[in-house]
Amino acid sequence: MSRYVEPSSVNGRVVVRDVTVVDPLDGRRTPGQDVVVEGGRISSVAATGAPASGAHVVEGRGRFVVPAYMDMHLHALNTPKHVDGTYALMLANGVVGFRQMSGNRALLKSRSLGTLPQPTGAPALKATAGDLLTPLNASTTDGAVRAVREQRRDGADFVKAGMTTRETFLAALKEANRLGIRLGGHLPADLDPREAARGGVWSIEHLGPGVTVFAAASSKEGEVRATNAARKLPPIPKVRIPGADKLAMKLIKGMVTNPATGTSETEAHAYKLADGSYDQQKAEELAALFVEHTTWQCPTLIRVHTQQFGDSPAHTQDPRRRYMASEELRTWDKSSKKFSRLPDVTRDALHNHWAAQLRMTKTFADAGVPMVAGTDACGAAGIIPGFALHDEFDHLAEAGLDPLTILRMTTTEAARFLGEEGEFGQIAAGMPADLVLLDEDPLEGHTALRRIAGVMRDGSWWSRAELDAVLERVAAKPGAH
């Protein structure tokens, strides 16, 4: 039972009546449809008829129904004591599934035993990694290979590279390919993204991060790479001891909250150099390579914005902070103060890099590079779970992506990304009964995706009024445990 979400009184047989069904695959709008739900699945989608006997009817006339949203970069399970609040905020914003980007052996075991928290209205855990690859478990190529083998054995769906070098990253990638487990995450500063793509990396997060991908689109690539030295990592013990994973996460927590606070003048120069020598032809060639090798991108623009504008009032004075636990806000505020003390030249380089990130995102979208939407919520400063996915939609639109592309990135492309194409992400018979009813046409503008009239999760229906009540309960006791 959730501490925030009351069980829906509407389940069983539900009909969303006389609604316009939007198909993200081809962008079709089909008006005048009845969407019938039974047993947690859509049983039929057909022309509107007489009200169904014994069913709860949701009025859909003048409204639009879309598949519910997926967040493909999240850390919800990193803080189990706050997970109820995270899940409640996700439900209220139409988010019904996620990819957990950092796990551990205990989480994997709990999932296999079916003992993970699953409160009312909780989103589906679609995939999870085990421990991040860091100097703790992947300081050598042998260690990286061993870590991949252990995660494969423990049931991880993929392996995430967090802090690696070119050598350890490629060793892990080779072993992951051999074992048939996907590997994605952060590209190390000394790795050419083209090498990662040709090597079969599954996904690249945060457009790199850093300048790594942008170096490949620079007319001064060699100079950018020479300047882009690997960042010095915090001291992490390399001896494997009980509880070492928790110790490692504690040691790097400050960096995780906002990595930009550790930006050196050398790194700032690399940003400035890469942005000033941008070569559109090279960017398009890189995009074509990503298409050829199906190298997925999860841009998490909301994450890079909160990093590079770490003390902006848009984040430090966000009224939605009322939904966050006080200890989390203290961590965020400490990080924003640290960001404000960066040299002006560094802050300027970070601010100016935003335009380059938007341009690269548009270049990738235009080329057909496969992309999914994610936020990096839960631990990252300034990112409010659930709401952040709509912030991501805003930034994708700012980059120039059209509404249909944005809708696909959080629905059908998420299914394809996870190897579950045709298993979710559409409003069709046989699909899971996870949907969002909208007051506006999502193909006319991406902001319609936040104009939510109601959410159905696993066949249970929450109206707008009920979702607002969920939000108020979270605000009243954020992080309650």
Coordinates of N, CA and C in Angstrom, one line a residue, residues 243-350:
G243 N 29.8 -4.3 1.8 CA 29.2 -3.0 1.8 C 30.0 -2.0 1.0
A244 N 31.0 -2.5 0.2 CA 31.8 -1.5 -0.6 C 31.0 -0.7 -1.6
D245 N 29.9 -1.3 -2.1 CA 29.1 -0.6 -3.1 C 28.5 0.6 -2.5
K246 N 28.0 0.5 -1.2 CA 27.4 1.6 -0.6 C 28.4 2.7 -0.2
L247 N 29.6 2.2 0.1 CA 30.7 3.2 0.4 C 31.1 4.0 -0.8
A248 N 31.1 3.3 -1.9 CA 31.5 3.9 -3.2 C 30.5 5.0 -3.6
M249 N 29.2 4.6 -3.4 CA 28.1 5.6 -3.8 C 28.2 6.8 -2.9
K250 N 28.5 6.6 -1.6 CA 28.6 7.7 -0.7 C 29.7 8.6 -1.1
L251 N 30.9 8.0 -1.5 CA 32.0 8.8 -1.8 C 31.8 9.7 -3.1
I252 N 31.0 9.2 -4.0 CA 30.8 9.9 -5.2 C 29.5 10.7 -5.3
K253 N 28.7 10.7 -4.1 CA 27.4 11.3 -4.1 C 27.5 12.8 -4.5
G254 N 28.5 13.5 -4.0 CA 28.6 14.9 -4.3 C 28.8 15.1 -5.8
M255 N 29.6 14.2 -6.4 CA 29.8 14.3 -7.9 C 28.5 14.0 -8.6
V256 N 27.8 13.0 -8.2 CA 26.5 12.5 -8.8 C 25.5 13.6 -8.7
T257 N 25.4 14.4 -7.6 CA 24.4 15.4 -7.5 C 24.5 16.4 -8.6
N258 N 25.7 16.9 -8.9 CA 26.0 17.7 -10.0 C 27.4 17.6 -10.4
P259 N 27.7 16.8 -11.4 CA 29.1 16.6 -11.8 C 29.8 17.9 -12.3
A260 N 29.0 18.9 -12.8 CA 29.5 20.1 -13.3 C 30.2 20.9 -12.2
T261 N 29.9 20.7 -11.0 CA 30.6 21.5 -9.9 C 32.1 21.1 -9.9
G262 N 32.5 20.0 -10.5 CA 33.9 19.6 -10.5 C 34.6 20.0 -11.8
T263 N 34.0 20.8 -12.6 CA 34.6 21.2 -13.9 C 35.8 22.0 -13.7
S264 N 36.9 21.5 -14.3 CA 38.2 22.2 -14.2 C 38.3 23.2 -15.3
E265 N 39.3 24.1 -15.2 CA 39.5 25.1 -16.2 C 39.9 24.4 -17.5
T266 N 40.6 23.3 -17.4 CA 41.0 22.6 -18.6 C 39.8 22.0 -19.3
E267 N 38.9 21.4 -18.6 CA 37.6 20.9 -19.1 C 36.8 22.1 -19.7
A268 N 36.7 23.2 -19.1 CA 36.0 24.4 -19.6 C 36.6 24.8 -20.9
H269 N 37.9 24.7 -21.0 CA 38.6 25.1 -22.3 C 38.2 24.1 -23.4
A270 N 38.1 22.8 -23.0 CA 37.7 21.8 -24.0 C 36.3 22.0 -24.5
Y271 N 35.4 22.4 -23.6 CA 34.0 22.8 -24.1 C 34.1 23.9 -25.1
K272 N 34.8 25.0 -24.7 CA 34.9 26.2 -25.6 C 35.5 25.8 -26.9
L273 N 36.5 25.0 -26.9 CA 37.2 24.7 -28.1 C 36.3 23.8 -29.0
A274 N 35.6 22.8 -28.4 CA 34.8 22.0 -29.2 C 33.6 22.8 -29.8
D275 N 33.0 23.6 -29.0 CA 31.8 24.4 -29.5 C 32.2 25.4 -30.6
G276 N 33.4 25.9 -30.4 CA 33.9 26.9 -31.4 C 34.4 26.3 -32.7
S277 N 34.6 25.0 -32.7 CA 35.1 24.4 -33.9 C 34.1 23.3 -34.5
Y278 N 32.8 23.5 -34.1 CA 31.8 22.5 -34.5 C 31.7 22.4 -36.0
D279 N 31.6 21.2 -36.5 CA 31.6 20.9 -37.9 C 30.3 20.0 -38.2
Q280 N 29.4 20.6 -38.9 CA 28.1 20.0 -39.1 C 28.2 18.7 -39.9
Q281 N 29.1 18.7 -40.9 CA 29.3 17.5 -41.7 C 29.8 16.3 -40.8
K282 N 30.8 16.6 -39.9 CA 31.3 15.6 -39.0 C 30.2 15.1 -38.1
A283 N 29.3 16.0 -37.6 CA 28.2 15.6 -36.7 C 27.3 14.7 -37.5
E284 N 27.0 15.0 -38.7 CA 26.1 14.1 -39.5 C 26.7 12.8 -39.8
E285 N 28.0 12.8 -40.0 CA 28.7 11.5 -40.2 C 28.7 10.6 -38.9
L286 N 28.8 11.3 -37.8 CA 28.7 10.6 -36.5 C 27.3 10.0 -36.3
A287 N 26.3 10.9 -36.6 CA 24.9 10.4 -36.5 C 24.7 9.2 -37.4
A288 N 25.2 9.3 -38.7 CA 25.0 8.1 -39.6 C 25.6 6.9 -39.0
L289 N 26.8 7.0 -38.4 CA 27.4 5.8 -37.8 C 26.5 5.3 -36.6
F290 N 26.0 6.1 -35.8 CA 25.1 5.7 -34.8 C 23.8 5.0 -35.3
V291 N 23.3 5.5 -36.5 CA 22.2 4.8 -37.1 C 22.6 3.4 -37.6
E292 N 23.8 3.4 -38.2 CA 24.3 2.1 -38.8 C 24.4 1.0 -37.7
H293 N 24.9 1.4 -36.6 CA 25.1 0.5 -35.5 C 24.1 0.4 -34.4
T294 N 22.9 1.1 -34.7 CA 21.8 1.2 -33.7 C 22.4 1.6 -32.3
T295 N 23.1 2.6 -32.3 CA 23.7 3.2 -31.0 C 22.7 4.1 -30.4
W296 N 21.9 3.7 -29.4 CA 20.9 4.5 -28.8 C 21.4 5.7 -28.1
Q297 N 20.6 6.7 -28.1 CA 21.0 7.9 -27.3 C 19.8 8.2 -26.3
C298 N 20.2 8.5 -25.1 CA 19.2 9.0 -24.1 C 19.7 10.3 -23.6
P299 N 19.3 11.4 -24.3 CA 20.0 12.7 -24.0 C 19.9 13.3 -22.6
T300 N 18.8 13.0 -21.9 CA 18.5 13.6 -20.6 C 18.9 15.0 -20.6
L301 N 18.3 15.8 -21.5 CA 18.6 17.2 -21.5 C 18.2 18.0 -20.2
I302 N 17.2 17.5 -19.5 CA 16.9 18.1 -18.2 C 18.0 17.9 -17.3
R303 N 18.7 16.8 -17.3 CA 19.8 16.6 -16.4 C 21.0 17.5 -16.8
V304 N 21.3 17.6 -18.1 CA 22.5 18.5 -18.4 C 22.1 19.9 -18.2
H305 N 20.9 20.3 -18.3 CA 20.5 21.7 -18.0 C 20.6 22.0 -16.5
T306 N 20.2 21.1 -15.6 CA 20.3 21.3 -14.2 C 21.8 21.3 -13.8
Q307 N 22.6 20.6 -14.5 CA 24.1 20.6 -14.2 C 24.7 22.0 -14.7
Q308 N 24.5 22.4 -15.9 CA 25.2 23.5 -16.5 C 24.6 24.8 -16.1
F309 N 23.4 24.8 -15.5 CA 22.8 26.0 -14.9 C 22.5 25.7 -13.5
G310 N 23.5 25.2 -12.7 CA 23.2 24.7 -11.4 C 22.7 25.6 -10.4
D311 N 22.9 26.9 -10.5 CA 22.4 27.9 -9.6 C 21.3 28.8 -10.1
S312 N 20.8 28.4 -11.2 CA 19.7 29.1 -11.9 C 18.4 29.1 -11.0
P313 N 17.8 30.2 -10.8 CA 16.5 30.3 -10.1 C 15.5 29.3 -10.6
A314 N 15.6 29.0 -11.9 CA 14.6 28.0 -12.5 C 14.7 26.7 -11.8
H315 N 15.9 26.4 -11.2 CA 16.0 25.1 -10.5 C 16.0 25.3 -9.0
T316 N 16.7 26.3 -8.5 CA 16.9 26.5 -7.1 C 15.6 27.1 -6.4
Q317 N 14.7 27.7 -7.3 CA 13.5 28.2 -6.7 C 12.3 27.6 -7.4
D318 N 12.5 26.4 -7.9 CA 11.4 25.6 -8.5 C 10.3 25.4 -7.5
P319 N 9.1 25.8 -7.7 CA 8.0 25.6 -6.7 C 7.7 24.1 -6.5
R320 N 8.1 23.3 -7.4 CA 7.8 21.8 -7.3 C 8.8 21.2 -6.3
R321 N 9.7 21.9 -5.8 CA 10.6 21.4 -4.7 C 9.8 21.0 -3.5
R322 N 8.6 21.5 -3.4 CA 7.8 21.1 -2.2 C 7.5 19.6 -2.1
Y323 N 7.7 18.9 -3.2 CA 7.5 17.5 -3.3 C 8.7 16.7 -2.8
M324 N 9.8 17.3 -2.6 CA 11.1 16.6 -2.3 C 11.4 16.6 -0.8
A325 N 12.1 15.6 -0.4 CA 12.4 15.5 1.0 C 13.4 16.5 1.4
S326 N 13.4 17.0 2.7 CA 14.2 18.1 3.1 C 15.7 17.8 3.0
E327 N 16.1 16.5 3.3 CA 17.5 16.2 3.3 C 18.0 16.2 1.8
E328 N 17.1 15.9 0.9 CA 17.5 15.9 -0.5 C 17.7 17.4 -1.0
L329 N 16.8 18.2 -0.5 CA 16.9 19.7 -0.9 C 18.2 20.3 -0.3
R330 N 18.6 19.9 0.9 CA 19.8 20.4 1.5 C 21.0 20.0 0.6
T331 N 21.0 18.8 0.1 CA 22.1 18.3 -0.7 C 22.1 19.1 -2.0
W332 N 20.9 19.4 -2.6 CA 20.9 20.1 -3.8 C 21.4 21.6 -3.6
D333 N 21.0 22.2 -2.5 CA 21.3 23.6 -2.2 C 22.8 23.7 -2.0
K334 N 23.4 22.7 -1.3 CA 24.9 22.7 -1.1 C 25.6 22.6 -2.5
S335 N 25.0 21.8 -3.4 CA 25.6 21.7 -4.7 C 25.5 23.0 -5.5
S336 N 24.3 23.7 -5.4 CA 24.2 24.9 -6.1 C 25.1 26.0 -5.7
K337 N 25.4 26.0 -4.4 CA 26.3 27.0 -3.8 C 27.7 26.7 -4.4
K338 N 28.1 25.4 -4.4 CA 29.4 25.1 -5.0 C 29.5 25.5 -6.4
F339 N 28.4 25.3 -7.2 CA 28.4 25.7 -8.6 C 28.6 27.2 -8.7
S340 N 28.0 27.9 -7.9 CA 28.0 29.4 -8.0 C 29.4 29.9 -7.7
R341 N 30.3 29.1 -7.1 CA 31.7 29.5 -6.8 C 32.6 29.2 -7.9
L342 N 32.2 28.5 -9.0 CA 33.0 28.2 -10.1 C 33.5 29.5 -10.8
P343 N 34.7 29.5 -11.3 CA 35.2 30.7 -12.0 C 34.2 31.1 -13.2
D344 N 34.1 32.4 -13.4 CA 33.2 32.9 -14.5 C 33.5 32.2 -15.8
V345 N 34.7 32.0 -16.1 CA 35.1 31.4 -17.4 C 34.5 30.0 -17.5
T346 N 34.5 29.3 -16.4 CA 34.0 27.9 -16.4 C 32.5 27.9 -16.5
R347 N 31.8 28.8 -15.8 CA 30.4 28.9 -15.8 C 29.9 29.3 -17.2
D348 N 30.6 30.2 -17.8 CA 30.3 30.6 -19.2 C 30.4 29.5 -20.2
A349 N 31.5 28.7 -20.1 CA 31.7 27.6 -21.0 C 30.5 26.5 -20.8
L350 N 30.1 26.3 -19.6 CA 29.0 25.4 -19.3 C 27.7 25.9 -19.9

